[in-house]
Amino acid sequence: MRFSLSSSLLVASTLVASASAKNWFAADWATMLTNAQAQGFTTVRLYGAECNAIALAGAAAKARGMFVVAGIYANEGTIAASQTQLNNDVQTFLAAANSIGHATFPAFIVGNEVADSAANIMNEVFNVRGYLNSVGYTGKVTTAHTWVFIQQNPEMCEGDFVAANAHAFYDGNTVASNAGPFISYTVYPALTGACPGKEIVITESGWPSAGPDYGVAVPSLANEQEALYTLNCAASGGAQIYAFEYDDLAWTANANEQSFGIFNKGLNFGTIFTC
């Protein structure tokens, strides 16, 4: 079993891609998914609906027998401030799912680390889920947030599954070789305690190759390789992990955040997948 480069709910073989990274066209999505599939990945998670990303990624995925876990941002920060945009993006998702086929989209994530109260976030999840169910979409609906926020706010467990972002790098006390054990022995127990009986999916996890140190966590290409290997081992042990992310994002301001990319930088996938 392989870890996720971003999201498959049932198979730990997936890929994270930020739709807003650049204005990708159909050929770009085809290339990305071809590259991902060649390494054994089966699913891609999207964060937003910009640039027709849901429809383009969905079409490319369906052509390859792959899957898309689509998502939308709260672009204005809070749920209330973003309501019109969220409503529009739900319609964008639904149009793509209806056109391409619901089976290509096993889940829909309403917001990623939304800067709002747990109550407001989950109310939006419930509203969106109710609406999508009423028009025939039966995939899973939830929201994604940091594992600490979810642990501290158990109402965040009430989606169709728990979608938690968890990066050992930002713990500050964990070295790259312990990235996988951090998920298995720190994050999972915390979340199963907060959300008993719920399916738990780690919807982001990775390691940067550049930027400043964070406590004992040191970014480098060698450490990224080691961290991804241990994350794959955690997935082989049963954890559902979405690896972060397809390629580096030069447009972000933070040097660490720029360098979580997995493809196009010389990582040895053969070694990563030996667990």
PDB file of N, CA and C in Angstrom, residues 27-76:
ATOM      1  N   ALA A  27      -4.223  19.904 -20.766  1.00  0.00           N
ATOM      2  CA  ALA A  27      -2.974  19.172 -20.991  1.00  0.00           C
ATOM      3  C   ALA A  27      -2.110  19.120 -19.735  1.00  0.00           C
ATOM      4  N   ASP A  28      -2.144  20.186 -18.917  1.00  0.00           N
ATOM      5  CA  ASP A  28      -1.376  20.208 -17.674  1.00  0.00           C
ATOM      6  C   ASP A  28      -1.906  19.161 -16.694  1.00  0.00           C
ATOM      7  N   TRP A  29      -3.238  19.094 -16.564  1.00  0.00           N
ATOM      8  CA  TRP A  29      -3.827  18.097 -15.676  1.00  0.00           C
ATOM      9  C   TRP A  29      -3.548  16.692 -16.181  1.00  0.00           C
ATOM     10  N   ALA A  30      -3.591  16.510 -17.488  1.00  0.00           N
ATOM     11  CA  ALA A  30      -3.296  15.191 -18.056  1.00  0.00           C
ATOM     12  C   ALA A  30      -1.865  14.777 -17.727  1.00  0.00           C
ATOM     13  N   THR A  31      -0.927  15.702 -17.849  1.00  0.00           N
ATOM     14  CA  THR A  31       0.466  15.393 -17.533  1.00  0.00           C
ATOM     15  C   THR A  31       0.637  15.061 -16.061  1.00  0.00           C
ATOM     16  N   MET A  32       0.024  15.872 -15.193  1.00  0.00           N
ATOM     17  CA  MET A  32       0.156  15.636 -13.765  1.00  0.00           C
ATOM     18  C   MET A  32      -0.387  14.272 -13.369  1.00  0.00           C
ATOM     19  N   LEU A  33      -1.566  13.940 -13.858  1.00  0.00           N
ATOM     20  CA  LEU A  33      -2.180  12.681 -13.463  1.00  0.00           C
ATOM     21  C   LEU A  33      -1.475  11.490 -14.102  1.00  0.00           C
ATOM     22  N   THR A  34      -0.931  11.677 -15.290  1.00  0.00           N
ATOM     23  CA  THR A  34      -0.125  10.609 -15.894  1.00  0.00           C
ATOM     24  C   THR A  34       1.112  10.344 -15.050  1.00  0.00           C
ATOM     25  N   ASN A  35       1.781  11.413 -14.616  1.00  0.00           N
ATOM     26  CA  ASN A  35       2.956  11.260 -13.758  1.00  0.00           C
ATOM     27  C   ASN A  35       2.600  10.580 -12.444  1.00  0.00           C
ATOM     28  N   ALA A  36       1.487  11.011 -11.845  1.00  0.00           N
ATOM     29  CA  ALA A  36       1.079  10.440 -10.565  1.00  0.00           C
ATOM     30  C   ALA A  36       0.720   8.965 -10.711  1.00  0.00           C
ATOM     31  N   GLN A  37      -0.038   8.654 -11.747  1.00  0.00           N
ATOM     32  CA  GLN A  37      -0.454   7.268 -11.948  1.00  0.00           C
ATOM     33  C   GLN A  37       0.746   6.363 -12.195  1.00  0.00           C
ATOM     34  N   ALA A  38       1.757   6.881 -12.866  1.00  0.00           N
ATOM     35  CA  ALA A  38       2.953   6.089 -13.138  1.00  0.00           C
ATOM     36  C   ALA A  38       3.659   5.663 -11.859  1.00  0.00           C
ATOM     37  N   GLN A  39       3.461   6.427 -10.782  1.00  0.00           N
ATOM     38  CA  GLN A  39       4.065   6.087  -9.498  1.00  0.00           C
ATOM     39  C   GLN A  39       3.096   5.342  -8.582  1.00  0.00           C
ATOM     40  N   GLY A  40       1.933   4.983  -9.095  1.00  0.00           N
ATOM     41  CA  GLY A  40       0.992   4.183  -8.330  1.00  0.00           C
ATOM     42  C   GLY A  40      -0.098   4.958  -7.626  1.00  0.00           C
ATOM     43  N   PHE A  41      -0.143   6.267  -7.804  1.00  0.00           N
ATOM     44  CA  PHE A  41      -1.177   7.057  -7.152  1.00  0.00           C
ATOM     45  C   PHE A  41      -2.499   6.936  -7.896  1.00  0.00           C
ATOM     46  N   THR A  42      -3.574   6.968  -7.146  1.00  0.00           N
ATOM     47  CA  THR A  42      -4.891   6.735  -7.741  1.00  0.00           C
ATOM     48  C   THR A  42      -5.858   7.896  -7.579  1.00  0.00           C
ATOM     49  N   THR A  43      -5.568   8.842  -6.698  1.00  0.00           N
ATOM     50  CA  THR A  43      -6.535   9.897  -6.383  1.00  0.00           C
ATOM     51  C   THR A  43      -5.828  11.228  -6.208  1.00  0.00           C
ATOM     52  N   VAL A  44      -6.488  12.302  -6.589  1.00  0.00           N
ATOM     53  CA  VAL A  44      -5.961  13.652  -6.374  1.00  0.00           C
ATOM     54  C   VAL A  44      -6.960  14.443  -5.550  1.00  0.00           C
ATOM     55  N   ARG A  45      -6.456  15.179  -4.588  1.00  0.00           N
ATOM     56  CA  ARG A  45      -7.296  16.104  -3.813  1.00  0.00           C
ATOM     57  C   ARG A  45      -7.073  17.515  -4.328  1.00  0.00           C
ATOM     58  N   LEU A  46      -8.153  18.224  -4.543  1.00  0.00           N
ATOM     59  CA  LEU A  46      -8.090  19.625  -4.941  1.00  0.00           C
ATOM     60  C   LEU A  46      -8.547  20.507  -3.793  1.00  0.00           C
ATOM     61  N   TYR A  47      -7.947  21.712  -3.690  1.00  0.00           N
ATOM     62  CA  TYR A  47      -8.330  22.647  -2.646  1.00  0.00           C
ATOM     63  C   TYR A  47      -9.378  23.647  -3.085  1.00  0.00           C
ATOM     64  N   GLY A  48      -9.418  23.962  -4.376  1.00  0.00           N
ATOM     65  CA  GLY A  48     -10.301  25.036  -4.812  1.00  0.00           C
ATOM     66  C   GLY A  48     -10.853  24.781  -6.195  1.00  0.00           C
ATOM     67  N   ALA A  49     -11.789  25.650  -6.595  1.00  0.00           N
ATOM     68  CA  ALA A  49     -12.497  25.492  -7.870  1.00  0.00           C
ATOM     69  C   ALA A  49     -11.998  26.459  -8.935  1.00  0.00           C
ATOM     70  N   GLU A  50     -10.937  27.205  -8.649  1.00  0.00           N
ATOM     71  CA  GLU A  50     -10.463  28.199  -9.604  1.00  0.00           C
ATOM     72  C   GLU A  50     -10.016  27.545 -10.908  1.00  0.00           C
ATOM     73  N   CYS A  51     -10.052  28.319 -11.969  1.00  0.00           N
ATOM     74  CA  CYS A  51      -9.478  27.929 -13.266  1.00  0.00           C
ATOM     75  C   CYS A  51     -10.098  26.650 -13.820  1.00  0.00           C
ATOM     76  N   ASN A  52     -11.366  26.405 -13.498  1.00  0.00           N
ATOM     77  CA  ASN A  52     -12.065  25.223 -13.978  1.00  0.00           C
ATOM     78  C   ASN A  52     -11.377  23.933 -13.541  1.00  0.00           C
ATOM     79  N   ALA A  53     -10.694  23.987 -12.401  1.00  0.00           N
ATOM     80  CA  ALA A  53      -9.861  22.869 -11.974  1.00  0.00           C
ATOM     81  C   ALA A  53     -10.658  21.591 -11.737  1.00  0.00           C
ATOM     82  N   ILE A  54     -11.855  21.701 -11.147  1.00  0.00           N
ATOM     83  CA  ILE A  54     -12.606  20.488 -10.811  1.00  0.00           C
ATOM     84  C   ILE A  54     -12.985  19.720 -12.071  1.00  0.00           C
ATOM     85  N   ALA A  55     -13.497  20.431 -13.071  1.00  0.00           N
ATOM     86  CA  ALA A  55     -13.901  19.766 -14.310  1.00  0.00           C
ATOM     87  C   ALA A  55     -12.694  19.224 -15.067  1.00  0.00           C
ATOM     88  N   LEU A  56     -11.616  20.012 -15.145  1.00  0.00           N
ATOM     89  CA  LEU A  56     -10.440  19.569 -15.900  1.00  0.00           C
ATOM     90  C   LEU A  56      -9.758  18.381 -15.222  1.00  0.00           C
ATOM     91  N   ALA A  57      -9.590  18.465 -13.903  1.00  0.00           N
ATOM     92  CA  ALA A  57      -8.978  17.349 -13.187  1.00  0.00           C
ATOM     93  C   ALA A  57      -9.880  16.126 -13.223  1.00  0.00           C
ATOM     94  N   GLY A  58     -11.182  16.346 -13.096  1.00  0.00           N
ATOM     95  CA  GLY A  58     -12.116  15.232 -13.131  1.00  0.00           C
ATOM     96  C   GLY A  58     -12.095  14.498 -14.459  1.00  0.00           C
ATOM     97  N   ALA A  59     -12.072  15.242 -15.559  1.00  0.00           N
ATOM     98  CA  ALA A  59     -12.041  14.614 -16.878  1.00  0.00           C
ATOM     99  C   ALA A  59     -10.755  13.819 -17.075  1.00  0.00           C
ATOM    100  N   ALA A  60      -9.618  14.408 -16.648  1.00  0.00           N
ATOM    101  CA  ALA A  60      -8.338  13.710 -16.783  1.00  0.00           C
ATOM    102  C   ALA A  60      -8.293  12.467 -15.902  1.00  0.00           C
ATOM    103  N   ALA A  61      -8.858  12.573 -14.702  1.00  0.00           N
ATOM    104  CA  ALA A  61      -8.875  11.430 -13.788  1.00  0.00           C
ATOM    105  C   ALA A  61      -9.753  10.310 -14.336  1.00  0.00           C
ATOM    106  N   LYS A  62     -10.940  10.642 -14.801  1.00  0.00           N
ATOM    107  CA  LYS A  62     -11.858   9.616 -15.310  1.00  0.00           C
ATOM    108  C   LYS A  62     -11.236   8.868 -16.480  1.00  0.00           C
ATOM    109  N   ALA A  63     -10.523   9.588 -17.341  1.00  0.00           N
ATOM    110  CA  ALA A  63      -9.890   8.953 -18.500  1.00  0.00           C
ATOM    111  C   ALA A  63      -8.833   7.942 -18.087  1.00  0.00           C
ATOM    112  N   ARG A  64      -8.315   8.061 -16.876  1.00  0.00           N
ATOM    113  CA  ARG A  64      -7.251   7.179 -16.389  1.00  0.00           C
ATOM    114  C   ARG A  64      -7.735   6.217 -15.308  1.00  0.00           C
ATOM    115  N   GLY A  65      -9.024   6.222 -15.031  1.00  0.00           N
ATOM    116  CA  GLY A  65      -9.535   5.376 -13.970  1.00  0.00           C
ATOM    117  C   GLY A  65      -9.119   5.835 -12.592  1.00  0.00           C
ATOM    118  N   MET A  66      -8.882   7.141 -12.448  1.00  0.00           N
ATOM    119  CA  MET A  66      -8.471   7.721 -11.174  1.00  0.00           C
ATOM    120  C   MET A  66      -9.653   8.467 -10.547  1.00  0.00           C
ATOM    121  N   PHE A  67      -9.410   9.076  -9.383  1.00  0.00           N
ATOM    122  CA  PHE A  67     -10.473   9.731  -8.632  1.00  0.00           C
ATOM    123  C   PHE A  67     -10.033  11.119  -8.181  1.00  0.00           C
ATOM    124  N   VAL A  68     -11.006  11.976  -7.936  1.00  0.00           N
ATOM    125  CA  VAL A  68     -10.760  13.336  -7.453  1.00  0.00           C
ATOM    126  C   VAL A  68     -11.572  13.582  -6.190  1.00  0.00           C
ATOM    127  N   VAL A  69     -10.904  13.967  -5.122  1.00  0.00           N
ATOM    128  CA  VAL A  69     -11.600  14.493  -3.951  1.00  0.00           C
ATOM    129  C   VAL A  69     -11.554  16.013  -4.089  1.00  0.00           C
ATOM    130  N   ALA A  70     -12.660  16.580  -4.492  1.00  0.00           N
ATOM    131  CA  ALA A  70     -12.721  18.009  -4.765  1.00  0.00           C
ATOM    132  C   ALA A  70     -12.914  18.788  -3.472  1.00  0.00           C
ATOM    133  N   GLY A  71     -12.465  20.028  -3.479  1.00  0.00           N
ATOM    134  CA  GLY A  71     -12.641  20.885  -2.322  1.00  0.00           C
ATOM    135  C   GLY A  71     -12.812  22.323  -2.734  1.00  0.00           C
ATOM    136  N   ILE A  72     -13.302  23.128  -1.812  1.00  0.00           N
ATOM    137  CA  ILE A  72     -13.454  24.557  -2.051  1.00  0.00           C
ATOM    138  C   ILE A  72     -12.932  25.323  -0.846  1.00  0.00           C
ATOM    139  N   TYR A  73     -12.371  26.494  -1.107  1.00  0.00           N
ATOM    140  CA  TYR A  73     -11.890  27.400  -0.063  1.00  0.00           C
ATOM    141  C   TYR A  73     -13.010  28.321   0.414  1.00  0.00           C
ATOM    142  N   ALA A  74     -12.807  28.863   1.611  1.00  0.00           N
ATOM    143  CA  ALA A  74     -13.545  30.051   2.033  1.00  0.00           C
ATOM    144  C   ALA A  74     -12.632  31.233   1.731  1.00  0.00           C
ATOM    145  N   ASN A  75     -12.743  31.771   0.539  1.00  0.00           N
ATOM    146  CA  ASN A  75     -11.744  32.713   0.037  1.00  0.00           C
ATOM    147  C   ASN A  75     -11.664  34.019   0.816  1.00  0.00           C
ATOM    148  N   GLU A  76     -12.742  34.389   1.510  1.00  0.00           N
ATOM    149  CA  GLU A  76     -12.750  35.653   2.243  1.00  0.00           C
ATOM    150  C   GLU A  76     -12.472  35.450   3.729  1.00  0.00           C
TER     151      GLU A  76
END
